[in-house]
Every structure is written in structure tokens, then in C-alpha cells.
Amino acid sequence: MSTIHCRIMTPHGVYKEMDTEIINIETNEGQRGILPEHMPLVTMLKVGKMSTIENGQREEYAVSGGMFYFRENKAEILTDAIEGKSEIDLERAIAAKERAERRLAQKKPNLDVQRAEIALARALNRISVYGKQI
Ligand code: ATP
């Protein structure tokens, strides 16, 4: 089985390096499934889910947007934040969701609406990847 070598970078450094049979990502143009031998690709990632098959096992991640590069069976993901499903702190994500919703509902004059909306999207994405229905 041929695989893709994938390296995931965050501002903290290398988050993970692994081999995967497929990379399912959410790009600005929609969902993409990247298989080995895919043509070269550079695309923007949305706040969304990513899934892979590593050592025969499906893995899921919450990705906080970023860039995806693919060339010659090597993928590189640059993102502000990423968590594997088992790394997600559900309570923290729920608290972040409620905080963002409260800010958006209060509509104070100095509110940075876009920032609050992105924070809400990150929180909802984490809750969704965790597997909680809300
Ligand atoms: P919070 O308001 O709870 O900090 P946030 O969306 O502002 O959430 P980020 O700036 O996206 O947080 O991420 C900061 C760091 O904290 C990153 O390393 C990210 O992986 C981690 N992180 C954020 N929320 C969670 C969570 N619910 N579970 C696990 N790690 C998280």
C-alpha cells in the first residue's frame, strides 16, 4: 500500500509526522480526498475536520484553518492549531463556544465580530470532532 508522508506544523513547531493512506481535508473550495500520486496541490484549509488512515487506523483531527501543500507524495500542513480527536478538551471547547456566542449576542460597540465568529467556528469544530452532538 503506497502512502503519503505528512508533516503538520504549528507555531509551536512540528505537531506530527506520519504516513497515511489518504488525507481528507476541508479546503476553501470544498472537501478533498488526497490519495498517493495526487497531482501537486496548494490550497487553503478552512476551520474543519481532517481524517487520515495511519497504520490501518482512521484518525480524526480538528484543524483551525491554514495551508495544505502536496507534491511527490509529501504533504505539509501549516496551521495555527490542530488537535487529534483524543486531545480535545470538550469542556474547554464548550466554554469557548459559549463565550463567543455571548459576545456575538451582546454586540458591544467594540466587538471584533470576525474574531468572535472564527472563535465560534473553532469551538464548534472541536465539539464536532470530539463527537458530541449539541
Ligand atoms: P480557548 O479560548 O479555549 O483558548 P481558542 O480557540 O482561542 O480556545 P486556539 O487559539 O485555537 O484556542 O488554540 C490555542 C492552543 O490551545 C492550541 O495549541 C490548541 O491546539 C489548544 N486548544 C484550544 N482549544 C482546545 C481544546 N478544546 N482542546 C484541546 N486543545 C485546545
mmCIF file of C-alpha atoms and ligand atoms in Angstrom:
data_model
loop_
_atom_site.group_PDB
_atom_site.id
_atom_site.type_symbol
_atom_site.label_atom_id
_atom_site.label_comp_id
_atom_site.label_asym_id
_atom_site.label_seq_id
_atom_site.Cartn_x
_atom_site.Cartn_y
_atom_site.Cartn_z
ATOM 1 C CA MET A 1 0.000 0.000 0.000
ATOM 2 C CA SER A 2 1.531 3.313 -1.027
ATOM 3 C CA THR A 3 1.234 6.151 1.430
ATOM 4 C CA ILE A 4 1.655 9.892 1.764
ATOM 5 C CA HIS A 5 4.255 11.269 4.136
ATOM 6 C CA CYS A 6 2.540 14.075 6.017
ATOM 7 C CA ARG A 7 4.105 16.720 8.228
ATOM 8 C CA ILE A 8 1.963 19.039 10.304
ATOM 9 C CA MET A 9 3.465 22.321 11.518
ATOM 10 C CA THR A 10 2.057 24.795 14.043
ATOM 11 C CA PRO A 11 3.625 27.947 15.520
ATOM 12 C CA HIS A 12 4.961 25.617 18.250
ATOM 13 C CA GLY A 13 6.916 23.510 15.754
ATOM 14 C CA VAL A 14 6.279 20.066 14.271
ATOM 15 C CA TYR A 15 2.992 18.759 15.678
ATOM 16 C CA LYS A 16 3.234 15.374 13.972
ATOM 17 C CA GLU A 17 4.862 13.493 11.108
ATOM 18 C CA MET A 18 3.197 10.353 9.836
ATOM 19 C CA ASP A 19 2.432 8.147 6.843
ATOM 20 C CA THR A 20 -1.175 7.934 5.738
ATOM 21 C CA GLU A 21 -3.130 6.165 3.000
ATOM 22 C CA ILE A 22 -5.369 9.197 2.428
ATOM 23 C CA ILE A 23 -5.821 12.752 3.676
ATOM 24 C CA ASN A 24 -9.384 14.051 3.781
ATOM 25 C CA ILE A 25 -9.357 17.818 4.239
ATOM 26 C CA GLU A 26 -11.793 20.710 4.149
ATOM 27 C CA THR A 27 -10.500 23.376 1.794
ATOM 28 C CA ASN A 28 -11.993 26.743 0.861
ATOM 29 C CA GLU A 29 -13.201 25.059 -2.349
ATOM 30 C CA GLY A 30 -14.795 22.126 -0.557
ATOM 31 C CA GLN A 31 -13.882 18.701 0.743
ATOM 32 C CA ARG A 32 -10.925 16.911 -0.881
ATOM 33 C CA GLY A 33 -9.637 13.378 -0.548
ATOM 34 C CA ILE A 34 -5.912 13.276 -1.316
ATOM 35 C CA LEU A 35 -4.543 9.878 -2.329
ATOM 36 C CA PRO A 36 -0.942 8.922 -3.153
ATOM 37 C CA GLU A 37 0.139 10.075 -6.640
ATOM 38 C CA HIS A 38 -2.233 13.046 -6.473
ATOM 39 C CA MET A 39 -1.097 15.953 -8.625
ATOM 40 C CA PRO A 40 0.733 18.825 -6.922
ATOM 41 C CA LEU A 41 -1.630 20.990 -4.912
ATOM 42 C CA VAL A 42 -1.564 24.130 -2.772
ATOM 43 C CA THR A 43 -4.802 25.081 -1.081
ATOM 44 C CA MET A 44 -6.217 26.947 1.908
ATOM 45 C CA LEU A 45 -7.769 24.951 4.727
ATOM 46 C CA LYS A 46 -10.960 26.007 6.468
ATOM 47 C CA VAL A 47 -11.631 25.523 10.145
ATOM 48 C CA GLY A 48 -12.743 21.921 9.740
ATOM 49 C CA LYS A 49 -12.081 18.240 10.094
ATOM 50 C CA MET A 50 -9.228 16.220 8.730
ATOM 51 C CA SER A 51 -9.103 12.449 8.624
ATOM 52 C CA THR A 52 -6.330 10.034 7.727
ATOM 53 C CA ILE A 53 -5.598 6.308 7.765
ATOM 54 C CA GLU A 54 -2.398 5.743 9.747
ATOM 55 C CA ASN A 55 -1.177 2.159 10.268
ATOM 56 C CA GLY A 56 -4.558 0.960 9.032
ATOM 57 C CA GLN A 57 -6.402 3.064 11.587
ATOM 58 C CA ARG A 58 -8.685 6.002 10.848
ATOM 59 C CA GLU A 59 -7.639 9.139 12.741
ATOM 60 C CA GLU A 60 -9.561 12.387 13.038
ATOM 61 C CA TYR A 61 -8.317 15.893 13.735
ATOM 62 C CA ALA A 62 -9.803 19.324 14.343
ATOM 63 C CA VAL A 63 -7.886 21.798 12.154
ATOM 64 C CA SER A 64 -8.060 25.557 12.773
ATOM 65 C CA GLY A 65 -7.567 26.530 9.125
ATOM 66 C CA GLY A 66 -4.233 27.040 7.362
ATOM 67 C CA MET A 67 -2.395 25.900 4.256
ATOM 68 C CA PHE A 68 -2.059 22.489 2.636
ATOM 69 C CA TYR A 69 0.771 21.605 0.247
ATOM 70 C CA PHE A 70 1.142 18.360 -1.653
ATOM 71 C CA ARG A 71 3.905 17.284 -4.023
ATOM 72 C CA GLU A 72 5.533 13.936 -4.811
ATOM 73 C CA ASN A 73 3.633 12.087 -2.091
ATOM 74 C CA LYS A 74 4.665 14.552 0.578
ATOM 75 C CA ALA A 75 2.057 16.684 2.306
ATOM 76 C CA GLU A 76 2.700 19.651 4.539
ATOM 77 C CA ILE A 77 0.047 21.307 6.665
ATOM 78 C CA LEU A 78 0.653 24.708 8.250
ATOM 79 C CA THR A 79 -1.962 25.596 10.815
ATOM 80 C CA ASP A 80 -2.387 27.805 13.871
ATOM 81 C CA ALA A 81 -3.817 24.900 15.873
ATOM 82 C CA ILE A 82 -4.688 21.243 15.420
ATOM 83 C CA GLU A 83 -5.872 18.589 17.855
ATOM 84 C CA GLY A 84 -6.378 14.879 17.417
ATOM 85 C CA LYS A 85 -9.813 13.656 18.496
ATOM 86 C CA SER A 86 -8.456 12.248 21.779
ATOM 87 C CA GLU A 87 -6.626 15.508 22.590
ATOM 88 C CA ILE A 88 -9.732 17.671 22.548
ATOM 89 C CA ASP A 89 -10.797 19.122 25.883
ATOM 90 C CA LEU A 90 -14.583 19.144 25.481
ATOM 91 C CA GLU A 91 -15.288 21.372 28.490
ATOM 92 C CA ARG A 92 -12.853 23.960 27.198
ATOM 93 C CA ALA A 93 -14.428 23.899 23.724
ATOM 94 C CA ILE A 94 -17.925 24.294 25.181
ATOM 95 C CA ALA A 95 -16.732 27.225 27.316
ATOM 96 C CA ALA A 96 -15.146 28.842 24.215
ATOM 97 C CA LYS A 97 -18.371 28.316 22.253
ATOM 98 C CA GLU A 98 -20.476 29.930 24.969
ATOM 99 C CA ARG A 99 -18.054 32.847 25.306
ATOM 100 C CA ALA A 100 -18.140 33.515 21.541
ATOM 101 C CA GLU A 101 -21.933 33.188 21.384
ATOM 102 C CA ARG A 102 -22.306 35.590 24.314
ATOM 103 C CA ARG A 103 -20.033 38.152 22.638
ATOM 104 C CA LEU A 104 -21.939 37.902 19.362
ATOM 105 C CA ALA A 105 -25.302 38.232 21.130
ATOM 106 C CA GLN A 106 -24.230 41.239 23.249
ATOM 107 C CA LYS A 107 -22.938 43.136 20.185
ATOM 108 C CA LYS A 108 -20.903 45.606 22.227
ATOM 109 C CA PRO A 109 -19.669 48.543 20.077
ATOM 110 C CA ASN A 110 -16.018 47.482 20.227
ATOM 111 C CA LEU A 111 -16.749 43.825 19.365
ATOM 112 C CA ASP A 112 -14.484 42.281 16.742
ATOM 113 C CA VAL A 113 -17.253 40.293 15.034
ATOM 114 C CA GLN A 114 -14.978 38.340 12.701
ATOM 115 C CA ARG A 115 -12.750 37.267 15.601
ATOM 116 C CA ALA A 116 -15.747 36.098 17.605
ATOM 117 C CA GLU A 117 -17.156 34.220 14.596
ATOM 118 C CA ILE A 118 -13.851 32.437 13.978
ATOM 119 C CA ALA A 119 -13.555 31.542 17.679
ATOM 120 C CA LEU A 120 -17.083 30.122 17.499
ATOM 121 C CA ALA A 121 -16.200 28.113 14.378
ATOM 122 C CA ARG A 122 -13.107 26.653 16.093
ATOM 123 C CA ALA A 123 -15.111 25.690 19.163
ATOM 124 C CA LEU A 124 -17.950 24.100 17.151
ATOM 125 C CA ASN A 125 -15.413 22.202 15.052
ATOM 126 C CA ARG A 126 -13.690 20.808 18.161
ATOM 127 C CA ILE A 127 -17.012 19.770 19.639
ATOM 128 C CA SER A 128 -17.980 18.101 16.354
ATOM 129 C CA VAL A 129 -14.673 16.201 16.010
ATOM 130 C CA TYR A 130 -14.933 15.119 19.643
ATOM 131 C CA GLY A 131 -18.195 13.502 18.589
ATOM 132 C CA LYS A 132 -20.590 15.390 20.777
ATOM 133 C CA GLN A 133 -24.000 16.291 19.387
ATOM 134 C CA ILE A 134 -25.111 19.739 20.514
HETATM 135 P P1 ATP B 1 -9.657 28.920 24.016
HETATM 136 O O1 ATP B 1 -10.476 30.193 24.051
HETATM 137 O O2 ATP B 1 -10.238 27.817 24.803
HETATM 138 O O3 ATP B 1 -8.182 29.165 24.264
HETATM 139 P P2 ATP B 1 -9.139 29.065 21.211
HETATM 140 O O4 ATP B 1 -9.973 28.622 20.043
HETATM 141 O O5 ATP B 1 -8.933 30.537 21.351
HETATM 142 O O6 ATP B 1 -9.770 28.400 22.501
HETATM 143 P P3 ATP B 1 -6.690 28.462 19.944
HETATM 144 O O7 ATP B 1 -6.052 29.830 19.914
HETATM 145 O O8 ATP B 1 -7.325 27.974 18.676
HETATM 146 O O9 ATP B 1 -7.733 28.370 21.148
HETATM 147 O O10 ATP B 1 -5.605 27.374 20.404
HETATM 148 C C1 ATP B 1 -4.607 27.653 21.385
HETATM 149 C C2 ATP B 1 -3.961 26.337 21.766
HETATM 150 O O11 ATP B 1 -4.855 25.603 22.612
HETATM 151 C C3 ATP B 1 -3.647 25.429 20.594
HETATM 152 O O12 ATP B 1 -2.456 24.728 20.870
HETATM 153 C C4 ATP B 1 -4.837 24.466 20.543
HETATM 154 O O13 ATP B 1 -4.454 23.230 19.985
HETATM 155 C C5 ATP B 1 -5.203 24.361 22.025
HETATM 156 N N1 ATP B 1 -6.643 24.182 22.245
HETATM 157 C C6 ATP B 1 -7.605 25.109 22.126
HETATM 158 N N2 ATP B 1 -8.807 24.635 22.462
HETATM 159 C C7 ATP B 1 -8.619 23.332 22.792
HETATM 160 C C8 ATP B 1 -9.483 22.286 23.227
HETATM 161 N N3 ATP B 1 -10.809 22.468 23.392
HETATM 162 N N4 ATP B 1 -8.933 21.078 23.469
HETATM 163 C C9 ATP B 1 -7.607 20.885 23.320
HETATM 164 N N5 ATP B 1 -6.741 21.823 22.934
HETATM 165 C C10 ATP B 1 -7.223 23.039 22.654
#
